[in-house]
mmCIF file of C-alpha atoms and ligand atoms in Angstrom:
data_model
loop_
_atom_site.group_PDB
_atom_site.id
_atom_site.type_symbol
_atom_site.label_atom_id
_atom_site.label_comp_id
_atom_site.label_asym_id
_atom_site.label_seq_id
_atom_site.Cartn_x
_atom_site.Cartn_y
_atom_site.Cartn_z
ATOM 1 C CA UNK A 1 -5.938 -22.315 -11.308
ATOM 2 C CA UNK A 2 -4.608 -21.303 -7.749
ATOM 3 C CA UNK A 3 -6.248 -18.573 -5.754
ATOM 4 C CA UNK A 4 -5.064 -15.143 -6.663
ATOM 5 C CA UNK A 5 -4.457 -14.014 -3.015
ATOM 6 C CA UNK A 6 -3.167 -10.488 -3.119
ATOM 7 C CA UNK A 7 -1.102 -10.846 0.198
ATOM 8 C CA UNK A 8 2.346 -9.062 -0.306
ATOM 9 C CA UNK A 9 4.610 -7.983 -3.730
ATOM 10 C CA UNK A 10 6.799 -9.983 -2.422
ATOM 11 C CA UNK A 11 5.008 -12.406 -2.814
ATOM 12 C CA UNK A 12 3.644 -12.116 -6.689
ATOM 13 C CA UNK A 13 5.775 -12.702 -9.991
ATOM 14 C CA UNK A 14 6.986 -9.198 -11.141
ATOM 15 C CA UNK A 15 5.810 -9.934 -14.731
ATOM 16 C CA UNK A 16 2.329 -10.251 -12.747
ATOM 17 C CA UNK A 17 2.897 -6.924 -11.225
ATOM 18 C CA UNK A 18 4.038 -5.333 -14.139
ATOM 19 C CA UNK A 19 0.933 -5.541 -15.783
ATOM 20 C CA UNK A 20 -1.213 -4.802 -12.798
ATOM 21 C CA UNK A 21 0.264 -1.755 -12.559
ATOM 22 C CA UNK A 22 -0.200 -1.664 -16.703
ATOM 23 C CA UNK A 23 -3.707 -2.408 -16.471
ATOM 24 C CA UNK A 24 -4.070 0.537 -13.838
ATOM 25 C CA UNK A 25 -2.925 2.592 -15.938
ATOM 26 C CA UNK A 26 -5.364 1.525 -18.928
ATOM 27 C CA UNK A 27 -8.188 1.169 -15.916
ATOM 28 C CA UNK A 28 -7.613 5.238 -15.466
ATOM 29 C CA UNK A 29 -8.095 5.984 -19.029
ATOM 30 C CA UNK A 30 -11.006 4.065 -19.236
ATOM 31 C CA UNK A 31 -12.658 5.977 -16.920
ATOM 32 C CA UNK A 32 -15.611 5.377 -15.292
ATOM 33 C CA UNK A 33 -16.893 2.768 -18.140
ATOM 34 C CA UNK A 34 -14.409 0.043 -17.734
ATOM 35 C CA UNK A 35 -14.025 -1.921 -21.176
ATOM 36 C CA UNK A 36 -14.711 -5.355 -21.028
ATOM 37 C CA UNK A 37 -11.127 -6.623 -21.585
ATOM 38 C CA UNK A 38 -10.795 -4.789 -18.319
ATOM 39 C CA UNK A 39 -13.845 -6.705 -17.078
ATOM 40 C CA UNK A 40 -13.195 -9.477 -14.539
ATOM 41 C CA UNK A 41 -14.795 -12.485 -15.380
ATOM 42 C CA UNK A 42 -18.520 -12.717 -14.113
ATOM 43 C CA UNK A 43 -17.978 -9.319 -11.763
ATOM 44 C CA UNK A 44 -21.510 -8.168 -12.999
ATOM 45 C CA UNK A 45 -22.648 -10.852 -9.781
ATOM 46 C CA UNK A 46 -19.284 -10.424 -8.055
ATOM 47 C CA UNK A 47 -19.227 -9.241 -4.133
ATOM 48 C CA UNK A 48 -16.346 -8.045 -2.163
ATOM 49 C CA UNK A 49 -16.757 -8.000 1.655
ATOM 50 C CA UNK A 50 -14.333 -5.717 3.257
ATOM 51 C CA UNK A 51 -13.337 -6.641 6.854
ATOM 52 C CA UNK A 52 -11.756 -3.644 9.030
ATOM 53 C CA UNK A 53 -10.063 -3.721 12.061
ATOM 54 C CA UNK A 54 -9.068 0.033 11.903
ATOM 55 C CA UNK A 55 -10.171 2.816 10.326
ATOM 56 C CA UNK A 56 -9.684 3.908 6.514
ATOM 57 C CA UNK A 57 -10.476 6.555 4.665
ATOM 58 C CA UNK A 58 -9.118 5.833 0.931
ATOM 59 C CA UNK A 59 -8.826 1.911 1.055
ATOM 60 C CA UNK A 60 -12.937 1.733 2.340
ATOM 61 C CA UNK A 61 -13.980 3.887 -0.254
ATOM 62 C CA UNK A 62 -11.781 3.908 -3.068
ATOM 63 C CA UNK A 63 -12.453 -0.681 -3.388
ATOM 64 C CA UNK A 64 -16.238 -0.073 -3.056
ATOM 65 C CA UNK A 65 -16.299 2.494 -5.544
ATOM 66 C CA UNK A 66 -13.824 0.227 -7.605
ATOM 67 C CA UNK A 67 -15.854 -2.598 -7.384
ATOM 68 C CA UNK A 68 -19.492 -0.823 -8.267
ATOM 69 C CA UNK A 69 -17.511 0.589 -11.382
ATOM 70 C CA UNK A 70 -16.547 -2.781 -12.176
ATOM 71 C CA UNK A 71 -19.931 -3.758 -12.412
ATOM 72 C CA UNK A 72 -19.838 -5.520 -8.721
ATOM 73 C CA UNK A 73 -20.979 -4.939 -5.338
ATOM 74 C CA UNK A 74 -19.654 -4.825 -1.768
ATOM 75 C CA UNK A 75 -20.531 -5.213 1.573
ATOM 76 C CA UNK A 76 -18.210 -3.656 4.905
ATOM 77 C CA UNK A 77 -17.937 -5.605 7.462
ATOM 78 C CA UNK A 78 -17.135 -3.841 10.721
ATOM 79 C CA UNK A 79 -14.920 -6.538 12.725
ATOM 80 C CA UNK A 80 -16.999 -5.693 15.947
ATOM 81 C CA UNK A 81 -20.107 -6.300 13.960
ATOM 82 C CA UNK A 82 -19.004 -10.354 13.123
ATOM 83 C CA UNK A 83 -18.991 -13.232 15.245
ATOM 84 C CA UNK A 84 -15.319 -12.792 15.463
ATOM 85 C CA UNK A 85 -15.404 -9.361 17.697
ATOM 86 C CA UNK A 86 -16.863 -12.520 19.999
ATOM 87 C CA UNK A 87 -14.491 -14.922 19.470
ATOM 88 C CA UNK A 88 -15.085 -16.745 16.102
ATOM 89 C CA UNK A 89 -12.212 -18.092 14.864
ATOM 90 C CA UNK A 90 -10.339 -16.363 11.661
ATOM 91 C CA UNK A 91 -10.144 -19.959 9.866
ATOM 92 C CA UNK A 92 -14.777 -20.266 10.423
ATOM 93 C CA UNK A 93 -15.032 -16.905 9.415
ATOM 94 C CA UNK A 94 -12.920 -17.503 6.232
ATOM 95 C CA UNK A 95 -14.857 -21.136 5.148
ATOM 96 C CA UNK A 96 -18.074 -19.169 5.869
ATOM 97 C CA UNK A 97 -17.463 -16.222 4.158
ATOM 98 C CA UNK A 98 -16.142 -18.130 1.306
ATOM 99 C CA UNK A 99 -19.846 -19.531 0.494
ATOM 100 C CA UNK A 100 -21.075 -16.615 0.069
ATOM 101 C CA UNK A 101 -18.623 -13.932 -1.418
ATOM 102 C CA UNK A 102 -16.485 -14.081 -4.248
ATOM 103 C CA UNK A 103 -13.063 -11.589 -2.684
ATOM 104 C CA UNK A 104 -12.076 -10.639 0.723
ATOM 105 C CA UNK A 105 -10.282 -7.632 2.032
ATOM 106 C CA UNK A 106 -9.308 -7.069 4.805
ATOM 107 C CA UNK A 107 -7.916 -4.507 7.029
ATOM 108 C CA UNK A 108 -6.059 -6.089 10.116
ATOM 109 C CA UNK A 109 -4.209 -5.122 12.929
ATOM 110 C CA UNK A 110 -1.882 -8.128 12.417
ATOM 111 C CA UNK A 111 -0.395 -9.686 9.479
ATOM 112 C CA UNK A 112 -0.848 -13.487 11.125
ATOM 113 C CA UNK A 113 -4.871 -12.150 10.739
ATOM 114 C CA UNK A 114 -4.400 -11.805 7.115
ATOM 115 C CA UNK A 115 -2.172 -14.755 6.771
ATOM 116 C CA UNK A 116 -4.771 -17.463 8.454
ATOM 117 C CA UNK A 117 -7.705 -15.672 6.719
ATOM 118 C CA UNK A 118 -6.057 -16.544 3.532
ATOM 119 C CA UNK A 119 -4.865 -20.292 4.232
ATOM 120 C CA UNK A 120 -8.606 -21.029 5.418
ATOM 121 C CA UNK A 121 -10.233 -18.710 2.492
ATOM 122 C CA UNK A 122 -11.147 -20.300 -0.398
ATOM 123 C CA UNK A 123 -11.474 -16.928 -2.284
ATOM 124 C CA UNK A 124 -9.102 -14.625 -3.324
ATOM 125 C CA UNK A 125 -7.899 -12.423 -0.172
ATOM 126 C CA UNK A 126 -6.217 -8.662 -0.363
ATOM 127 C CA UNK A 127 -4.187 -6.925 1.985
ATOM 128 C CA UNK A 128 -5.704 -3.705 2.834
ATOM 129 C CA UNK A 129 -2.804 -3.213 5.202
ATOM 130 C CA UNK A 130 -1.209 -4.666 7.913
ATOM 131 C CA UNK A 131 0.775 -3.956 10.833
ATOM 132 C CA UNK A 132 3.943 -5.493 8.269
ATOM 133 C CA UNK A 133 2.894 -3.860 4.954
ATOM 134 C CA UNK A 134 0.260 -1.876 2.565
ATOM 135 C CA UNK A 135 0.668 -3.441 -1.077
ATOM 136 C CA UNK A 136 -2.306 -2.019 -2.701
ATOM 137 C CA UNK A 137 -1.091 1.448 -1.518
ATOM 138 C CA UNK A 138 2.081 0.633 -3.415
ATOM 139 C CA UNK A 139 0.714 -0.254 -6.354
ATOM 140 C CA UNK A 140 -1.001 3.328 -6.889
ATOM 141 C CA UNK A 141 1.946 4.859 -5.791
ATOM 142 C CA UNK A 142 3.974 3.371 -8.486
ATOM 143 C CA UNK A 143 0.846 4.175 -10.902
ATOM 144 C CA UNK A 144 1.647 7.827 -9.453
ATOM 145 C CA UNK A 145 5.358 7.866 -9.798
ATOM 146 C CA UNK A 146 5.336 6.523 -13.586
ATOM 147 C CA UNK A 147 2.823 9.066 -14.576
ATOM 148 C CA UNK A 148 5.163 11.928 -13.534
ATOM 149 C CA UNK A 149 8.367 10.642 -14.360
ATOM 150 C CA UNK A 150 8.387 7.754 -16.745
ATOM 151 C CA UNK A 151 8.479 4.165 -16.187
ATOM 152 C CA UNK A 152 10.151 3.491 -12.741
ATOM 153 C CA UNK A 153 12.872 0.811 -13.433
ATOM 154 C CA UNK A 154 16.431 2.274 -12.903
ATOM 155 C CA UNK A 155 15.160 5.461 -11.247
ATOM 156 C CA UNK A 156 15.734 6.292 -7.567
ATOM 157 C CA UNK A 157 12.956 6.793 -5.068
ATOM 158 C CA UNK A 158 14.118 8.012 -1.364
ATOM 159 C CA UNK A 159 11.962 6.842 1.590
ATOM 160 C CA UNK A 160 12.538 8.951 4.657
ATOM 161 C CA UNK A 161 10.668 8.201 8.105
ATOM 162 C CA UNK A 162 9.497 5.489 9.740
ATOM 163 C CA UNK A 163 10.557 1.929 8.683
ATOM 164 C CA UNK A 164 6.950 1.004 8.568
ATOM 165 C CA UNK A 165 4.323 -1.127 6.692
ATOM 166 C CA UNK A 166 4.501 1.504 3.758
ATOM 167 C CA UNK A 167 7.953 0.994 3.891
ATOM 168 C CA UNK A 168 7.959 -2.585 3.824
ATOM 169 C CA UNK A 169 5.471 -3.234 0.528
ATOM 170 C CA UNK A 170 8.090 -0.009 -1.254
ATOM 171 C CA UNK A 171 10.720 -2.534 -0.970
ATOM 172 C CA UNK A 172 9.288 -5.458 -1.838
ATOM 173 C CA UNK A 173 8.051 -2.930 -4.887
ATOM 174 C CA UNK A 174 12.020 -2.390 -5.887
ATOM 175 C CA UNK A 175 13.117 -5.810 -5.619
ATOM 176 C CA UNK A 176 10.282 -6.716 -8.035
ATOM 177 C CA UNK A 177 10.291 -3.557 -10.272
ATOM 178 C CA UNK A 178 14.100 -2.577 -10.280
ATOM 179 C CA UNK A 179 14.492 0.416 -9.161
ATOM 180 C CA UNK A 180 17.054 1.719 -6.478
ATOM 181 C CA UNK A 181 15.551 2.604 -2.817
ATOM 182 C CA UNK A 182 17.293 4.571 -0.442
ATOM 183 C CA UNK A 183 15.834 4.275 3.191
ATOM 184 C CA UNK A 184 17.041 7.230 5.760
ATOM 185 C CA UNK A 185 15.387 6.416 8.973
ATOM 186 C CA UNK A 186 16.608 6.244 13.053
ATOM 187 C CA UNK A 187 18.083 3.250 13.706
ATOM 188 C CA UNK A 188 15.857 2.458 16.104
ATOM 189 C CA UNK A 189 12.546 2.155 13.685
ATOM 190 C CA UNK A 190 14.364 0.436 11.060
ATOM 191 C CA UNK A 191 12.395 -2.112 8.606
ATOM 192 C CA UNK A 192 11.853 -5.246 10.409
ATOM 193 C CA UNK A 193 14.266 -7.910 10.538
ATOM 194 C CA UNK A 194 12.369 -10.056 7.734
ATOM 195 C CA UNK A 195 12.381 -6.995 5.513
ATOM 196 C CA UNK A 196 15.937 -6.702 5.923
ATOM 197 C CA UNK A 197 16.424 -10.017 5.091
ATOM 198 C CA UNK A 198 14.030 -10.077 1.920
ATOM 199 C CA UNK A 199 16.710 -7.156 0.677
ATOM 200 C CA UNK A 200 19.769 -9.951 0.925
ATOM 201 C CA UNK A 201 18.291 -12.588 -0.127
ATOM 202 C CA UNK A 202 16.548 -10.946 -3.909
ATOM 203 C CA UNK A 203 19.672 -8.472 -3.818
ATOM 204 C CA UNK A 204 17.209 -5.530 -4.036
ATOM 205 C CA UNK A 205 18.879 -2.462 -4.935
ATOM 206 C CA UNK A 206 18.033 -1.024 -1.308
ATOM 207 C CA UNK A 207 19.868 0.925 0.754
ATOM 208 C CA UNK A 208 19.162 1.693 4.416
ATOM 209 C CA UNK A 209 20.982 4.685 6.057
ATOM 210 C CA UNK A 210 20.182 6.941 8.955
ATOM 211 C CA UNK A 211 20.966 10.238 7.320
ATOM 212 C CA UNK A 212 17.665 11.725 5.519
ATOM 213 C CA UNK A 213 19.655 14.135 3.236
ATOM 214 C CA UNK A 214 22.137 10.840 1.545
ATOM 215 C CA UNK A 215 18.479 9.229 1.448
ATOM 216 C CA UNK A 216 17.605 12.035 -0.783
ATOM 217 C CA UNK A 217 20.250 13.002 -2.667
ATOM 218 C CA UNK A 218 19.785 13.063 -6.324
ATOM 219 C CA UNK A 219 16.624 10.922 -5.770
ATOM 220 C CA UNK A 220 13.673 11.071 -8.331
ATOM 221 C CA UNK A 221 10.924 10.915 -5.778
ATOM 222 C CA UNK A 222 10.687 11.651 -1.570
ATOM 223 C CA UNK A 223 8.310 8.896 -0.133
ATOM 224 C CA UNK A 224 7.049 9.314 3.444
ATOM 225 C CA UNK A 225 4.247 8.230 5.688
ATOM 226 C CA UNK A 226 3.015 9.515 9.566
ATOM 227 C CA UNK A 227 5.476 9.372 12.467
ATOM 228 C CA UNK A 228 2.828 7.035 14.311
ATOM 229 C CA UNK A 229 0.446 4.471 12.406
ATOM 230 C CA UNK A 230 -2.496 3.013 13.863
ATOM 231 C CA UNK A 231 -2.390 0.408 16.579
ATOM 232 C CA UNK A 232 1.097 2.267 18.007
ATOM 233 C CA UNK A 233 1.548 3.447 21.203
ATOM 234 C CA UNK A 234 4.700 5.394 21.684
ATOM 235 C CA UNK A 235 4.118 8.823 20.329
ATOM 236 C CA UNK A 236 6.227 10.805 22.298
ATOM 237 C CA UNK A 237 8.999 8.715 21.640
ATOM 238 C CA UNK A 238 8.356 7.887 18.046
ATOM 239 C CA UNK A 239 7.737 12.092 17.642
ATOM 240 C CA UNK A 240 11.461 12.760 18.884
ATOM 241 C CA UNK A 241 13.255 10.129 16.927
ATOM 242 C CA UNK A 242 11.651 10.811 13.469
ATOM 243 C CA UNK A 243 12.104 14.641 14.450
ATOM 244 C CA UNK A 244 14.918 14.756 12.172
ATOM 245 C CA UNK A 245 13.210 13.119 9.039
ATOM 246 C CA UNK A 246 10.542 15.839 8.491
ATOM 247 C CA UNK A 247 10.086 16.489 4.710
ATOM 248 C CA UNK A 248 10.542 19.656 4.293
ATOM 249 C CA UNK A 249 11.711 22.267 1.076
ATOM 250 C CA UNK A 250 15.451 22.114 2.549
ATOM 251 C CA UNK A 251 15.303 18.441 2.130
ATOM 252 C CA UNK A 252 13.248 18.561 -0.747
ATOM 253 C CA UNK A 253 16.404 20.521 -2.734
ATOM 254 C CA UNK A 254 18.431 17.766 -2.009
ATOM 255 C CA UNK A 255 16.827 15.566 -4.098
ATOM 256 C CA UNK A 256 16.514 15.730 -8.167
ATOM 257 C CA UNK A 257 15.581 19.025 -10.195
ATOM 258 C CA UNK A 258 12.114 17.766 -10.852
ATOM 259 C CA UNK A 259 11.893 15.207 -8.022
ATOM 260 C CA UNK A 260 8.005 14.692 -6.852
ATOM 261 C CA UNK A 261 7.081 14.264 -3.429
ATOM 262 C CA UNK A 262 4.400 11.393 -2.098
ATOM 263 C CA UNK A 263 2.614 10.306 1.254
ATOM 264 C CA UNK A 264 0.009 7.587 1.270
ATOM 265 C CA UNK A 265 -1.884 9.864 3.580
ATOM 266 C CA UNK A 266 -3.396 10.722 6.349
ATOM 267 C CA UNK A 267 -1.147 13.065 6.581
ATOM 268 C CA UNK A 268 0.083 15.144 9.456
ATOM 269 C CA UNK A 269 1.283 18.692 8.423
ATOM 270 C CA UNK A 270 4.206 20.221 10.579
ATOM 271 C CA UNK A 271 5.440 16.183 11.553
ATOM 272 C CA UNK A 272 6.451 14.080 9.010
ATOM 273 C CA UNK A 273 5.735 16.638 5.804
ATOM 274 C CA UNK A 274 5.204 20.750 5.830
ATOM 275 C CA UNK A 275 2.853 22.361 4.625
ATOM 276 C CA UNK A 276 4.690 23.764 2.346
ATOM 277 C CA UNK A 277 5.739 20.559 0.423
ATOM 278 C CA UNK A 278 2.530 18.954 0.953
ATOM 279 C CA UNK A 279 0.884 21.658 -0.605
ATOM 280 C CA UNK A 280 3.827 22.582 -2.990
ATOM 281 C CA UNK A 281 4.046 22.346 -6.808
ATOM 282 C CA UNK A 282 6.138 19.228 -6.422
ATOM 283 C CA UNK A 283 3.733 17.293 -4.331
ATOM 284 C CA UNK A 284 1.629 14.218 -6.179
ATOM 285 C CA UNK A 285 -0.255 13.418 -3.198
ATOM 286 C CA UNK A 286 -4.038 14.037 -4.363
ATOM 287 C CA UNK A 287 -3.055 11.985 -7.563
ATOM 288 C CA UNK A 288 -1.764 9.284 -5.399
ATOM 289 C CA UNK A 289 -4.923 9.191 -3.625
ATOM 290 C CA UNK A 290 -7.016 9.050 -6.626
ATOM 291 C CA UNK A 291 -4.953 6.131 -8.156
ATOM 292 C CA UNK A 292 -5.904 4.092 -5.397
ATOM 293 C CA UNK A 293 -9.102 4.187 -7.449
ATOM 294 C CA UNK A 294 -7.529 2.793 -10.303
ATOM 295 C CA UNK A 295 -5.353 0.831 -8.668
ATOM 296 C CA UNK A 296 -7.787 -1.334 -6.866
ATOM 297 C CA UNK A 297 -9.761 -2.133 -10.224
ATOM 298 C CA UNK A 298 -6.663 -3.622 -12.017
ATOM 299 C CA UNK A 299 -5.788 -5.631 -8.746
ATOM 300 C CA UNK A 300 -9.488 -7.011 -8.116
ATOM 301 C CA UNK A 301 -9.718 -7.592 -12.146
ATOM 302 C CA UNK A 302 -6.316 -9.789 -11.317
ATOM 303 C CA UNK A 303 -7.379 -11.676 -8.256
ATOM 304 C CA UNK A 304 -11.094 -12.057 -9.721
ATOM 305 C CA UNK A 305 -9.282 -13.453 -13.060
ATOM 306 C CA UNK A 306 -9.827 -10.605 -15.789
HETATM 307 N N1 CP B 401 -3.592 5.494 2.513
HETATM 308 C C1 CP B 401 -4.564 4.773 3.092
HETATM 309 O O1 CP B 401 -4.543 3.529 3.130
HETATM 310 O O2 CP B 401 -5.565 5.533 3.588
HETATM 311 P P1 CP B 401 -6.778 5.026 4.486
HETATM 312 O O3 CP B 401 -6.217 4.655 5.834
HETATM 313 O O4 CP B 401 -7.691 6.211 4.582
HETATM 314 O O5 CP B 401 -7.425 3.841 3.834
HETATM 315 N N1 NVA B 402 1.507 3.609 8.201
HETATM 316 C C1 NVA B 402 0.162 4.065 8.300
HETATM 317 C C2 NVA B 402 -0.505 4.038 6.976
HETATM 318 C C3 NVA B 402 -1.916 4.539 6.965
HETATM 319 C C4 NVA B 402 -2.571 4.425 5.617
HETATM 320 C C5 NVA B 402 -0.607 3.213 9.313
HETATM 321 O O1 NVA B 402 -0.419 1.992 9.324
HETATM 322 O O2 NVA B 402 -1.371 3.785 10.092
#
């Protein structure tokens, strides 16, 4: 059997999504005893190290505790703390690693990181973010969506911000899951060009416009993320472009009677979101963060071969 690398949705089956999102479902019932159908294979002896390159909050803690509940361990592994902070190359670090672990996450300031740790690795490797996209954060967001407002195929999610790593993995998410996925964001921080292209060539039902209220309109679910994500260095200009796309209740009526709102979070109240809607009755944001709990277990149960 070939590695289960858990790289991008793009680049997984969606009948393999499908039912990792199913099994995070199941994984949340279940609770914190984790039936053994839900079991990967051998995870009583399983270790995940966990590489980071930048900080996190919810991905750190939210795949160790996954991983303990699962009956496995984990160790973090600072980036400054391993040989490569001093030069190691990504491809040693991966064949070493690979002796002694049985998963790798990491978090990594570039995708190419991620990319050459998983040619080299011969263990499954996640994407705990990128600079190009955030699957796992996806995959609890969908968890999040469905449990609010029924299974997501055919329903409409808006994304309004920055055309970001979030944004990126949502997309892949609608090409794979059918759903429709309105984009409003600046021109200028658009998706990147590969994105764009990934939208032509699977037809995804995705459409990218600059205005946040036709993002909205009618939509079943308001999606944003932080004006400026870690590793960028134009604030100031990033703050006056996405001025315009701040979530807030006006834009919030635009959408569907019963439309939920979600952020990945950290999030940064009076910028991207209010407090208002952050904190409002049609906010799923706390959920969202738990399901990265869940979330986690049915993808390491995948990639670990449950
Ligand atoms: N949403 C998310 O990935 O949060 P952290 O940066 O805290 O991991
Ligand atoms: N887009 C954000 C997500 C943080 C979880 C970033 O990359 O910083």
């Amino acid at each position: 059997m070939s590695i289960r690398h858990f790289l991008d949705l793009s680049l997984i089956d969606a009948r393999t999504l499908r039912a990792i999102v199913d099994t995070a479902h199941r994984m949340k019932r279940a609770g914190k005893i984790v039936p053994a159908a839900l079991k990967p294979k051998g995870i009583e002896t399983a270790v995940l190290g966990m590489i980071f390159e930048k900080p996190s909050t919810r991905t750190r803690v939210s795949f160790d505790v996954a991983m303990r509940q699962l009956g496995g361990q984990t160790i973090g592994l600072n980036h400054t703390d391993l040989q490569l902070g001093r030069g190691e190359t990504i491809a040693d670090t991966a064949r070493v690693l690979s002796r002694y672990i049985d998963a790798i996450m990491i978090r990594a300031n570039s995708h190419k990181t991620l990319t050459e740790l998983a040619e080299h690795a011969t263990v499954p490797v996640i994407n705990g973010l990128t600079d190009k996209s955030h699957p796992c954060q996806v995959i609890a967001d969908l968890m999040t969506f469905e449990e609010r407002q029924g299974a997501i195929a055919g329903q409409t999610v808006a994304w309004v911000g920055d055309g970001n790593n979030v944004a990126a993995s949502w997309v892949h998410a609608a090409g794979k899951f059918g759903f429709k996925l309105r984009i409003g964001c600046p021109p200028q921080l658009n998706l990147e060009p590969e994105v764009l292209e990934w939208i032509k060539l699977e037809k995804a039902d995705v459409e990218v416009t600059d205005d946040p209220v036709e993002a909205v309109r009618g939509a079943d679910c308001v999606v944003t993320d932080t004006w400026v994500s870690m590793g960028q260095t134009d604030a100031p200009r990033r703050k006056q472009l996405l001025g315009p796309y701040a979530v807030d209740q006006a834009l919030m009526s635009k959408a569907a009677k019963g439309a939920i709102f979600m952020h990945c979070l950290p999030a940064y109240r009076g910028h991207e979101v209010t407090e208002e809607v952050l904190e409002g009755p049609q906010s799923a944001v706390f959920d969202e963060a738990e399901n990265r709990l869940h979330a986690q277990k049915a993808i390491l149960a995948w990639c670990l071969g449950a």
